[in-house]
Short mmCIF file of C-alpha atoms and ligand atoms in Angstrom, two decimals:
data_model
loop_
_atom_site.label_atom_id
_atom_site.label_comp_id
_atom_site.label_asym_id
_atom_site.label_seq_id
_atom_site.Cartn_x
_atom_site.Cartn_y
_atom_site.Cartn_z
CA UNK T 92 201.40 255.15 73.59
CA UNK T 93 202.13 257.63 76.38
CA UNK T 94 201.46 261.24 77.25
CA UNK T 95 203.62 263.94 78.76
CA UNK T 96 202.54 265.44 82.08
CA UNK T 97 203.04 268.94 83.40
CA UNK T 98 205.44 269.05 86.35
CA UNK T 99 202.86 270.25 88.83
CA UNK T 100 200.19 267.87 89.98
CA UNK T 101 202.08 264.76 88.93
CA UNK T 102 200.97 262.85 91.96
CA UNK T 103 197.29 263.68 91.73
CA UNK T 104 197.25 262.74 88.07
CA UNK T 105 199.19 259.57 88.21
CA UNK T 106 199.53 257.97 91.63
CA UNK T 107 197.10 255.66 93.29
CA UNK T 108 198.55 255.42 96.76
CA UNK T 109 197.27 253.00 99.35
CA UNK T 110 196.21 254.66 102.59
CA UNK T 111 198.83 252.85 104.70
CA UNK T 112 201.74 254.04 102.56
CA UNK T 113 200.36 257.57 102.29
CA UNK T 114 201.18 258.25 105.92
CA UNK T 115 204.79 257.06 105.58
CA UNK T 116 205.95 257.98 102.11
CA UNK T 117 207.15 261.49 101.22
CA UNK T 118 204.81 262.67 98.48
CA UNK T 119 207.21 265.38 97.30
CA UNK T 120 209.55 262.72 95.88
CA UNK T 121 207.03 260.05 94.90
CA UNK T 122 206.67 259.61 91.17
CA UNK T 123 204.86 256.86 89.34
CA UNK T 124 205.54 257.67 85.69
CA UNK T 125 208.58 257.25 83.48
CA UNK T 126 211.06 260.12 83.23
CA UNK T 127 212.04 260.60 79.58
CA UNK T 128 213.62 263.61 77.90
CA UNK T 129 213.12 265.71 81.03
CA UNK T 130 209.37 265.02 81.20
CA UNK T 131 207.18 262.69 83.23
CA UNK T 132 205.61 260.21 80.85
CA UNK T 133 202.50 258.17 81.50
CA UNK T 134 202.14 254.74 79.98
CA UNK T 135 198.89 252.97 79.06
CA UNK T 136 199.71 250.08 81.41
CA UNK T 137 200.70 250.13 85.07
CA UNK T 138 202.05 247.59 87.54
CA UNK T 139 201.91 247.49 91.35
CA UNK T 140 204.87 248.16 93.62
CA UNK T 141 204.46 246.19 96.85
CA UNK T 142 205.68 246.71 100.38
CA UNK T 143 207.58 243.44 101.03
CA UNK T 144 206.93 243.68 104.78
CA UNK T 145 203.15 243.73 104.54
CA UNK T 146 202.36 242.73 100.97
CA UNK T 147 200.28 245.91 100.53
CA UNK T 148 200.39 247.90 97.33
CA UNK T 149 202.36 251.13 97.58
CA UNK T 150 201.70 252.57 94.13
CA UNK T 151 200.74 251.71 90.59
CA UNK T 152 203.70 252.64 88.37
CA UNK T 153 203.95 253.12 84.57
CA UNK T 154 204.62 249.78 82.90
CA UNK T 155 206.79 250.85 79.98
CA UNK T 156 207.20 248.63 76.96
CA UNK T 157 209.15 248.67 73.70
CA UNK T 158 207.67 251.91 72.36
CA UNK T 159 208.49 253.87 75.55
CA UNK T 160 211.93 252.26 75.48
CA UNK T 161 212.59 253.50 71.94
CA UNK T 162 211.39 256.97 72.96
CA UNK T 163 213.81 256.99 75.91
CA UNK T 164 216.70 255.90 73.69
CA UNK T 165 215.81 258.69 71.24
CA UNK T 166 215.89 261.19 74.11
CA UNK T 167 219.25 259.87 75.35
CA UNK T 168 220.74 259.90 71.82
CA UNK T 169 219.45 263.41 71.20
CA UNK T 170 220.98 264.68 74.43
CA UNK T 171 224.34 262.93 73.97
CA UNK T 172 225.91 265.29 71.43
CA UNK T 173 225.34 268.33 73.64
CA UNK T 174 226.14 266.61 76.96
CA UNK T 175 229.50 265.26 75.85
CA UNK T 176 230.54 268.82 74.93
CA UNK T 177 229.48 270.35 78.22
CA UNK T 178 232.76 271.36 79.92
CA UNK T 179 233.75 268.84 82.55
CA UNK T 180 233.61 271.49 85.29
CA UNK T 181 229.97 272.13 84.47
CA UNK T 182 229.16 268.41 84.43
CA UNK T 183 230.93 268.22 87.76
CA UNK T 184 228.86 271.08 89.21
CA UNK T 185 225.60 269.47 88.11
CA UNK T 186 226.54 266.12 89.67
CA UNK T 187 227.51 267.96 92.84
CA UNK T 188 224.11 269.69 92.95
CA UNK T 189 222.40 266.35 92.52
CA UNK T 190 224.52 265.01 95.42
CA UNK T 191 223.59 268.00 97.61
CA UNK T 192 219.90 267.43 96.91
CA UNK T 193 220.21 263.75 97.83
CA UNK T 194 221.76 264.71 101.15
CA UNK T 195 219.09 267.37 101.78
CA UNK T 196 216.39 264.77 101.11
CA UNK T 197 218.13 261.79 102.69
CA UNK T 198 215.41 260.93 105.23
CA UNK T 199 212.69 260.95 102.58
CA UNK T 200 214.78 258.90 100.15
CA UNK T 201 215.49 256.40 102.93
CA UNK T 202 211.77 256.03 103.65
CA UNK T 203 211.14 255.18 100.02
CA UNK T 204 213.82 252.47 100.19
CA UNK T 205 212.39 250.96 103.37
CA UNK T 206 208.90 250.98 101.89
CA UNK T 207 209.75 249.27 98.60
CA UNK T 208 212.76 247.15 99.60
CA UNK T 209 212.06 246.46 103.29
CA UNK T 210 215.51 247.19 104.72
CA UNK T 211 215.48 248.89 108.16
CA UNK T 212 215.41 252.71 108.05
CA UNK T 213 218.92 253.01 109.53
CA UNK T 214 220.32 250.78 106.80
CA UNK T 215 218.29 252.63 104.18
CA UNK T 216 219.77 255.91 105.38
CA UNK T 217 223.22 254.34 105.14
CA UNK T 218 222.45 253.35 101.56
CA UNK T 219 221.44 256.92 100.68
CA UNK T 220 224.70 258.33 102.09
CA UNK T 221 226.63 255.65 100.16
CA UNK T 222 224.59 256.26 96.99
CA UNK T 223 224.99 260.04 97.16
CA UNK T 224 228.72 259.49 97.71
CA UNK T 225 229.04 258.14 94.15
CA UNK T 226 227.59 261.36 92.73
CA UNK T 227 230.00 263.36 94.88
CA UNK T 228 232.98 261.15 93.95
CA UNK T 229 232.27 261.22 90.22
CA UNK T 230 231.58 264.96 90.31
CA UNK T 231 235.22 265.18 91.38
CA UNK T 232 236.46 262.55 88.91
CA UNK T 233 234.72 264.34 86.01
CA UNK T 234 237.50 266.93 86.09
CA UNK T 235 240.28 264.34 86.16
CA UNK T 236 239.81 262.61 82.83
CA UNK T 237 243.33 262.73 81.44
CA UNK T 238 244.73 261.71 78.08
CA UNK T 239 248.40 261.01 77.25
CA UNK T 240 251.21 262.20 75.02
CA UNK T 241 253.37 259.27 73.90
CA UNK T 242 256.89 259.57 72.51
CA UNK T 243 257.29 257.70 69.20
CA UNK T 244 260.40 256.68 67.20
CA UNK T 245 259.73 259.02 64.24
CA UNK T 246 260.89 262.62 64.59
CA UNK T 247 258.06 264.17 62.57
CA UNK T 248 255.27 262.58 64.56
CA UNK T 249 253.51 263.03 67.87
CA UNK T 250 251.13 260.50 69.38
CA UNK T 251 248.23 261.50 71.57
CA UNK T 252 245.63 259.58 73.52
CA UNK T 253 242.21 261.16 73.96
CA UNK T 254 239.54 259.89 76.35
CA UNK T 255 236.02 260.26 75.00
CA UNK T 256 232.60 259.20 76.30
CA UNK T 257 231.42 255.83 75.05
CA UNK T 258 227.92 257.10 74.20
CA UNK T 259 224.35 256.24 75.14
CA UNK T 260 224.37 253.78 78.03
CA UNK T 261 221.64 251.33 79.03
CA UNK T 262 221.62 250.66 82.76
CA UNK T 263 219.71 247.76 84.33
CA UNK T 264 219.68 247.60 88.11
CA UNK T 265 218.54 245.26 90.92
CA UNK T 266 216.26 245.77 93.93
CA UNK T 267 218.74 245.13 96.77
CA UNK T 268 220.29 248.62 96.61
CA UNK T 269 217.55 250.58 94.85
CA UNK T 270 219.51 253.84 94.98
CA UNK T 271 223.22 252.99 95.18
CA UNK T 272 223.26 250.59 92.23
CA UNK T 273 221.95 253.47 90.11
CA UNK T 274 224.27 256.25 91.28
CA UNK T 275 227.35 253.99 91.14
CA UNK T 276 226.76 253.61 87.40
CA UNK T 277 225.06 256.90 86.52
CA UNK T 278 227.60 259.05 88.41
CA UNK T 279 230.46 257.58 86.37
CA UNK T 280 228.53 257.63 83.09
CA UNK T 281 227.44 261.26 83.39
CA UNK T 282 230.88 262.38 84.57
CA UNK T 283 232.39 260.79 81.45
CA UNK T 284 229.87 262.57 79.19
CA UNK T 285 227.52 259.64 78.49
CA UNK T 286 223.73 259.86 78.64
CA UNK T 287 221.71 257.03 80.19
CA UNK T 288 218.47 255.11 80.15
CA UNK T 289 217.92 253.35 83.49
CA UNK T 290 215.62 250.36 83.81
CA UNK T 291 215.24 249.86 87.56
CA UNK T 292 214.13 246.59 89.12
CA UNK T 293 210.36 246.08 89.05
CA UNK T 294 210.34 245.69 92.86
CA UNK T 295 211.96 249.08 93.52
CA UNK T 296 211.29 251.68 90.81
CA UNK T 297 210.29 254.43 93.26
CA UNK T 298 213.87 255.17 94.34
CA UNK T 299 214.98 255.54 90.71
CA UNK T 300 212.10 257.92 90.02
CA UNK T 301 212.79 259.95 93.18
CA UNK T 302 216.36 260.33 91.93
CA UNK T 303 214.96 261.57 88.60
CA UNK T 304 212.97 264.25 90.42
CA UNK T 305 216.16 265.39 92.17
CA UNK T 306 218.15 265.25 88.90
CA UNK T 307 215.51 267.51 87.40
CA UNK T 308 215.77 269.92 90.33
CA UNK T 309 219.58 269.88 90.05
CA UNK T 310 219.36 271.00 86.43
CA UNK T 311 220.66 267.81 84.76
CA UNK T 312 219.65 268.56 81.14
CA UNK T 313 216.67 266.83 79.55
CA UNK T 314 217.50 263.42 78.06
CA UNK T 315 220.71 262.91 80.05
CA UNK T 316 219.11 260.77 82.79
CA UNK T 317 216.03 258.80 81.73
CA UNK T 318 214.15 256.26 83.85
CA UNK T 319 211.99 253.54 82.38
CA UNK T 320 210.11 251.47 84.97
CA UNK T 321 208.55 248.23 83.80
CA UNK T 322 207.05 245.04 85.17
CA UNK T 323 208.85 241.70 85.27
CA UNK T 324 206.69 240.59 82.34
CA UNK T 325 207.96 243.42 80.15
CA UNK T 326 211.60 243.30 81.35
CA UNK T 327 212.71 240.82 78.64
CA UNK T 328 211.25 242.85 75.74
CA UNK T 329 212.55 246.16 77.13
CA UNK T 330 215.89 244.54 78.00
CA UNK T 331 216.24 243.14 74.50
CA UNK T 332 215.81 246.59 72.93
CA UNK T 333 218.17 248.21 75.42
CA UNK T 334 220.84 245.61 74.67
CA UNK T 335 220.42 245.37 70.87
CA UNK T 336 219.42 248.84 69.67
CA UNK T 337 222.24 250.28 67.54
CA UNK T 338 221.99 253.66 69.32
CA UNK T 339 223.18 252.06 72.57
CA UNK T 340 226.97 251.94 72.91
CA UNK T 341 227.26 250.46 76.36
CA UNK T 342 225.36 248.27 78.81
CA UNK T 343 225.90 248.33 82.53
CA UNK T 344 224.08 245.66 84.52
CA UNK T 345 223.92 244.56 88.13
CA UNK T 346 221.88 241.46 88.89
CA UNK T 347 221.92 237.71 88.68
CA UNK T 348 224.49 235.79 86.67
CA UNK T 349 221.67 234.12 84.71
CA UNK T 350 220.21 237.44 83.51
CA UNK T 351 223.70 238.84 82.90
CA UNK T 352 224.40 235.98 80.49
CA UNK T 353 221.20 236.74 78.55
CA UNK T 354 222.18 240.39 78.22
CA UNK T 355 225.73 239.50 77.19
CA UNK T 356 224.31 237.37 74.37
CA UNK T 357 222.12 240.28 73.23
CA UNK T 358 225.10 242.64 73.35
CA UNK T 359 227.21 240.39 71.13
CA UNK T 360 225.36 241.17 67.91
CA UNK T 361 226.22 244.86 67.94
CA UNK T 362 229.45 244.41 69.95
CA UNK T 363 228.54 246.77 72.75
CA UNK T 364 230.79 247.65 75.65
CA UNK T 365 229.57 245.88 78.80
CA UNK T 366 229.99 246.13 82.56
CA UNK T 367 228.50 243.25 84.53
CA UNK T 368 228.25 243.00 88.29
CA UNK T 369 226.76 239.55 88.82
CA UNK T 370 226.21 237.03 91.58
CA UNK T 371 228.70 236.16 94.28
CA UNK T 372 229.26 233.42 96.81
CA UNK T 373 231.52 235.00 99.40
CA UNK T 374 233.54 232.69 101.63
CA UNK T 375 234.34 233.88 105.17
CA UNK T 376 237.34 231.99 106.53
CA UNK T 377 238.29 232.04 110.21
CA UNK T 378 241.77 230.67 110.88
CA UNK T 379 242.94 229.39 114.26
CA UNK T 380 245.05 232.53 114.82
CA UNK T 381 242.06 234.88 114.41
CA UNK T 382 240.79 237.21 117.10
CA UNK T 383 237.52 235.38 117.60
CA UNK T 384 235.51 238.35 118.89
CA UNK T 385 236.50 240.46 115.90
CA UNK T 386 235.69 237.56 113.58
CA UNK T 387 232.22 237.19 115.14
CA UNK T 388 231.53 240.94 114.80
CA UNK T 389 232.71 240.84 111.18
CA UNK T 390 230.61 237.74 110.52
CA UNK T 391 227.48 239.42 111.81
CA UNK T 392 228.03 242.54 109.68
CA UNK T 393 229.00 240.68 106.54
CA UNK T 394 226.24 238.05 106.71
CA UNK T 395 223.15 239.84 107.95
CA UNK T 396 223.24 243.29 106.30
CA UNK T 397 220.09 243.74 104.21
CA UNK T 398 218.91 240.38 105.66
CA UNK T 399 221.68 238.65 103.73
CA UNK T 400 220.55 240.07 100.40
CA UNK T 401 223.71 241.67 99.04
CA UNK T 402 226.01 240.15 96.46
CA UNK T 403 228.97 240.60 98.84
CA UNK T 404 227.22 239.00 101.83
CA UNK T 405 229.02 235.97 103.20
CA UNK T 406 227.51 232.82 101.74
CA UNK T 407 229.46 230.21 103.72
CA UNK T 408 231.71 230.25 106.76
CA UNK T 409 234.83 228.09 106.80
CA UNK T 410 236.18 227.78 110.33
CA UNK T 411 239.42 226.03 111.33
CA UNK T 412 238.96 223.18 113.78
CA UNK T 413 240.89 224.76 116.69
CA UNK T 414 238.63 227.82 116.83
CA UNK T 415 235.46 226.26 115.42
CA UNK T 416 233.45 225.52 118.57
CA UNK T 417 234.10 228.85 120.25
CA UNK T 418 233.29 230.74 117.02
CA UNK T 419 229.97 228.92 116.56
CA UNK T 420 229.04 229.47 120.21
CA UNK T 421 229.89 233.17 120.20
CA UNK T 422 228.21 233.78 116.85
CA UNK T 423 225.00 232.13 118.03
CA UNK T 424 225.00 234.25 121.21
CA UNK T 425 225.56 237.44 119.19
CA UNK T 426 222.88 236.54 116.65
CA UNK T 427 220.31 236.08 119.39
CA UNK T 428 221.40 239.29 121.12
CA UNK T 429 221.86 241.64 118.16
CA UNK T 430 219.41 240.60 115.45
CA UNK T 431 215.74 241.54 115.58
CA UNK T 432 213.30 240.62 112.84
CA UNK T 433 210.45 242.99 111.96
CA UNK T 434 209.09 245.77 109.79
CA UNK T 435 211.96 248.05 108.74
CA UNK T 436 210.07 251.12 109.92
CA UNK T 437 210.05 249.85 113.55
CA UNK T 438 212.77 251.04 115.94
CA UNK T 439 215.39 248.46 116.80
CA UNK T 440 214.65 246.16 113.87
CA UNK T 441 217.82 244.92 112.15
CA UNK T 442 216.31 242.25 109.90
CA UNK T 443 213.60 243.35 107.50
CA UNK T 444 211.65 241.09 105.16
CA UNK T 445 213.17 239.32 102.18
CA UNK T 446 212.14 240.89 98.90
CA UNK T 447 209.42 238.34 98.08
CA UNK T 448 208.18 234.84 98.86
CA UNK T 449 210.38 233.26 96.19
CA UNK T 450 213.41 234.52 98.11
CA UNK T 451 212.03 232.97 101.34
CA UNK T 452 211.46 229.65 99.57
CA UNK T 453 215.08 229.62 98.40
CA UNK T 454 216.44 230.08 101.94
CA UNK T 455 214.04 227.44 103.20
CA UNK T 456 215.22 225.02 100.51
CA UNK T 457 218.88 225.62 101.40
CA UNK T 458 218.18 224.99 105.11
CA UNK T 459 216.13 221.84 104.44
CA UNK T 460 218.74 220.45 102.05
CA UNK T 461 221.51 220.97 104.62
CA UNK T 462 219.53 219.58 107.55
CA UNK T 463 218.48 216.52 105.54
CA UNK T 464 222.18 215.78 105.01
CA UNK T 465 223.19 216.13 108.65
CA UNK T 466 223.62 219.86 109.36
CA UNK T 467 222.66 221.06 112.87
CA UNK T 468 220.45 224.09 113.46
CA UNK T 469 222.18 226.29 116.06
CA UNK T 470 219.89 229.34 115.66
CA UNK T 471 216.64 229.96 113.74
CA UNK T 472 215.96 227.56 110.89
CA UNK T 473 212.45 228.48 109.81
CA UNK T 474 210.12 231.21 108.53
CA UNK T 475 209.48 233.98 111.03
CA UNK T 476 205.97 234.59 112.33
CA UNK T 477 206.26 238.32 111.55
CA UNK T 478 204.95 237.89 108.00
CA UNK T 479 205.15 235.74 104.94
CA UNK T 480 208.37 237.30 103.58
CA UNK T 481 210.33 236.99 106.82
CA UNK T 482 212.87 234.28 107.68
CA UNK T 483 214.65 233.83 111.00
CA UNK T 484 218.39 234.57 111.03
CA UNK T 485 219.78 231.05 110.88
CA UNK T 486 223.06 229.45 111.91
CA UNK T 487 223.89 225.90 110.76
CA UNK T 488 226.89 223.85 111.87
CA UNK T 489 228.19 220.52 110.57
CA UNK T 490 227.75 221.74 107.01
CA UNK T 491 229.69 220.09 104.19
CA UNK T 492 230.96 221.48 100.88
CA UNK T 493 228.51 219.23 99.03
CA UNK T 494 225.34 220.87 100.40
CA UNK T 495 223.42 223.32 98.20
CA UNK T 496 224.09 226.26 100.56
CA UNK T 497 227.84 225.69 100.13
CA UNK T 498 227.62 225.73 96.33
CA UNK T 499 224.84 228.20 95.42
CA UNK T 500 224.15 231.81 96.38
CA UNK T 501 221.48 231.83 99.14
CA UNK T 502 220.78 235.60 99.20
CA UNK T 503 219.15 235.41 102.60
CA UNK T 504 219.85 235.26 106.37
CA UNK T 505 221.50 231.83 106.45
CA UNK T 506 224.97 231.31 107.94
CA UNK T 507 226.26 227.77 107.25
CA UNK T 508 229.51 226.77 108.96
CA UNK T 509 231.96 224.22 107.51
CA UNK T 510 234.78 222.97 109.74
CA UNK T 511 238.21 222.61 108.07
CA UNK T 512 241.70 221.39 108.93
CA UNK T 513 244.29 223.12 106.74
CA UNK T 514 244.71 226.38 104.84
CA UNK T 515 244.90 224.44 101.56
CA UNK T 516 241.60 222.74 102.30
CA UNK T 517 239.89 226.09 103.09
CA UNK T 518 241.22 227.67 99.89
CA UNK T 519 240.13 224.68 97.81
CA UNK T 520 236.56 224.92 99.17
CA UNK T 521 236.48 228.72 98.84
CA UNK T 522 237.72 228.63 95.25
CA UNK T 523 235.58 225.69 94.16
CA UNK T 524 232.67 227.85 92.91
CA UNK T 525 232.47 229.41 89.44
CA UNK T 526 231.93 232.94 90.80
CA UNK T 527 234.30 235.24 92.71
CA UNK T 528 233.06 238.58 93.97
CA UNK T 529 234.04 239.15 97.62
CA UNK T 530 235.88 236.97 100.12
CA UNK T 531 236.74 237.52 103.77
CA UNK T 532 239.18 235.97 106.19
CA UNK T 533 240.37 236.47 109.76
CA UNK T 534 243.96 235.69 110.69
CA UNK T 535 246.73 237.32 112.69
CA UNK T 536 249.56 235.60 110.85
CA UNK T 537 251.12 238.11 108.39
CA UNK T 538 252.52 235.48 106.05
CA UNK T 539 249.18 233.70 105.94
CA UNK T 540 247.42 237.02 105.31
CA UNK T 541 249.51 237.66 102.18
CA UNK T 542 249.20 234.09 100.95
CA UNK T 543 245.44 233.86 101.35
CA UNK T 544 244.72 237.39 100.04
CA UNK T 545 246.63 236.47 96.88
CA UNK T 546 245.14 233.01 96.45
CA UNK T 547 241.46 233.73 97.00
CA UNK T 548 239.81 233.83 93.58
CA UNK T 549 237.69 236.94 94.12
CA UNK T 550 237.67 240.60 93.07
CA UNK T 551 237.55 241.99 96.64
CA UNK T 552 239.10 240.70 99.85
CA UNK T 553 238.27 241.70 103.42
CA UNK T 554 241.17 240.88 105.76
CA UNK T 555 239.99 241.05 109.36
CA UNK T 556 237.10 243.13 108.03
CA UNK T 557 233.53 242.15 107.20
CA UNK T 558 232.41 245.28 105.35
CA UNK T 559 234.48 246.51 102.44
CA UNK T 560 232.38 248.62 100.06
CA UNK T 561 233.48 252.22 99.67
CA UNK T 562 233.04 254.74 96.85
CA UNK T 563 236.82 255.24 96.69
CA UNK T 564 237.60 251.54 96.12
CA UNK T 565 237.05 249.32 93.05
CA UNK T 566 233.99 247.08 93.24
CA UNK T 567 233.73 244.05 90.97
CA UNK T 568 234.37 240.36 90.56
CA UNK T 569 236.26 237.66 88.69
CA UNK T 570 235.04 234.43 87.04
CA UNK T 571 231.28 234.52 86.46
CA UNK T 572 230.84 237.37 88.95
CA UNK T 573 231.25 239.81 86.15
CA UNK T 574 233.25 242.19 84.02
CA UNK T 575 234.66 245.59 84.92
CA UNK T 576 234.92 247.66 88.09
CA UNK T 577 232.63 250.29 89.57
CA UNK T 578 233.38 253.22 91.87
CA UNK T 579 236.98 254.33 92.58
CA UNK T 580 239.32 255.94 90.06
CA UNK T 581 238.82 252.90 87.80
CA UNK T 582 235.02 253.17 87.53
CA UNK T 583 234.97 256.02 85.03
CA UNK T 584 237.08 254.02 82.53
CA UNK T 585 234.03 251.82 81.93
CA UNK T 586 232.38 254.82 80.23
CA UNK T 587 235.38 256.13 78.27
CA UNK T 588 236.88 255.14 74.93
CA UNK T 589 240.61 255.48 74.35
CA UNK T 590 241.30 257.22 71.04
CA UNK T 591 244.83 257.27 69.64
CA UNK T 592 245.66 260.29 67.47
CA UNK T 593 248.80 260.06 65.35
CA UNK T 594 249.84 263.57 64.37
CA UNK T 595 252.32 263.42 61.45
CA UNK T 596 254.21 265.74 59.08
CA UNK T 597 255.62 267.93 61.84
P1 ADP K 110 216.53 238.94 90.60
O1 ADP K 110 216.13 237.53 90.25
O2 ADP K 110 217.15 239.07 91.91
O3 ADP K 110 215.41 239.93 90.41
P2 ADP K 110 217.63 239.61 88.05
O4 ADP K 110 219.00 239.49 87.51
O5 ADP K 110 216.61 238.76 87.40
O6 ADP K 110 217.70 239.33 89.60
O7 ADP K 110 217.14 241.11 87.98
C1 ADP K 110 218.00 242.24 87.96
C2 ADP K 110 217.47 243.25 86.97
O8 ADP K 110 217.44 242.62 85.68
C3 ADP K 110 216.05 243.74 87.23
O9 ADP K 110 215.98 245.10 86.85
C4 ADP K 110 215.22 242.88 86.30
O10 ADP K 110 214.00 243.47 85.90
C5 ADP K 110 216.15 242.79 85.12
N1 ADP K 110 215.88 241.67 84.22
C6 ADP K 110 215.51 240.41 84.52
N2 ADP K 110 215.39 239.67 83.39
C7 ADP K 110 215.69 240.50 82.36
C8 ADP K 110 215.76 240.34 80.93
N3 ADP K 110 215.50 239.17 80.34
N4 ADP K 110 216.10 241.40 80.20
C9 ADP K 110 216.39 242.58 80.79
N5 ADP K 110 216.35 242.79 82.11
C10 ADP K 110 216.00 241.77 82.89
#
């Protein structure tokens, strides 16, 4: 079904690059074939990767199906026995080398992100630093996997706890952070001694493959990190194998709640370990006591990063009536001053395209639904003339909790503002959704800060802060936002089994 390629000449053999992308994309890191068992593998089918800003084709990439998937799992299973026995210091050194190579190649990696995802180059560079940080962090954590010795009531016994790698891990990632969503999982998995098969999002496979090239250069052994690109059409069949094959011990997924539920059902049959980082619907509450300028700055950062396409982006603003009018006024002034829509490769652009037209239609639907029920457009409100995947940063006031944008995840540059009276009312609206990933609030009242931080039903809270992700801190949600935590000292536990050893007859 597929053939192995020599390392040299990969591009000439396998890439069909459009002339526009050729001038921008770094050919040294561009790969268009799967990476399995340490080799670049061509598939009989290919699919196009598009530039969301222009709609042009960047590359044709291998469209892997079930047979390539089984091959990748065989490679990961074959490599697991040896990798789990590699001393942790050596695993740590290899992850560190991979990190160093990411930093050395950061500009090129960022260009690949801007080309396939659309986010502005500065943001893409920020993602690469963040993504590389997970390899650095878990290279350090690899050496800090501790067991326990437990005292037991019987004199002739000792009880030990060993931590061991879970096994082969299937990793399915989204397009909104094409690099960081991979390293956040793979760094932890490899540090723990697991081997992985990564199925990147069909929109953004080039970043995953560029990381494979750097993993290869870093000396990560064959079969430890495998990448299996595939089209949206093949994702269900590949996903089913990844989540049901008996050789897979663990699934780690970031994406929509709907897809997460499908994968959870698959995983049930063979009772696999799962980590799920699913959709969010972050509330951003501004209380009367807030410093309004800080709240506006936080609002801008939290709402419009990646054009509103992150799972921790604010979905709805709840603003107390005493501060409401000034907040809306100042936010609209700042939006007009600070946000510029355009191609992510252009200087000064802060708002790139949305990932595809379906995403634009969703934002449009949320705006139209709100306006038809009485919301006011303060800023934006329609598609941008820049191109078909662009939408103007939009601010709506007079929004109610019943409107679609207050109940569903928009995943785009729409900031709806609901006016509220009391803290109880704000918490009731914030907690009324069935997901709970991030939540933000601005207040200068210490008692209120404690109360609200404890009562918000989310996995992460930003208090007087609109950006909270950091490799050192636990990322994850409650309710239908998922299972488990990534990054931080907790992230590695997702890839470790606890084994109790009872040592008797002493
Ligand atoms: P989005 O709609 O934003 O693309 P998804 O949750 O559908 O979010 O996609 C996240 C990841 O899940 C992508 O890599 C996608 O290819 C993958 N995916 C989507 N559907 C399936 C499926 N049925 N089985 C396995 N993977 C899937």
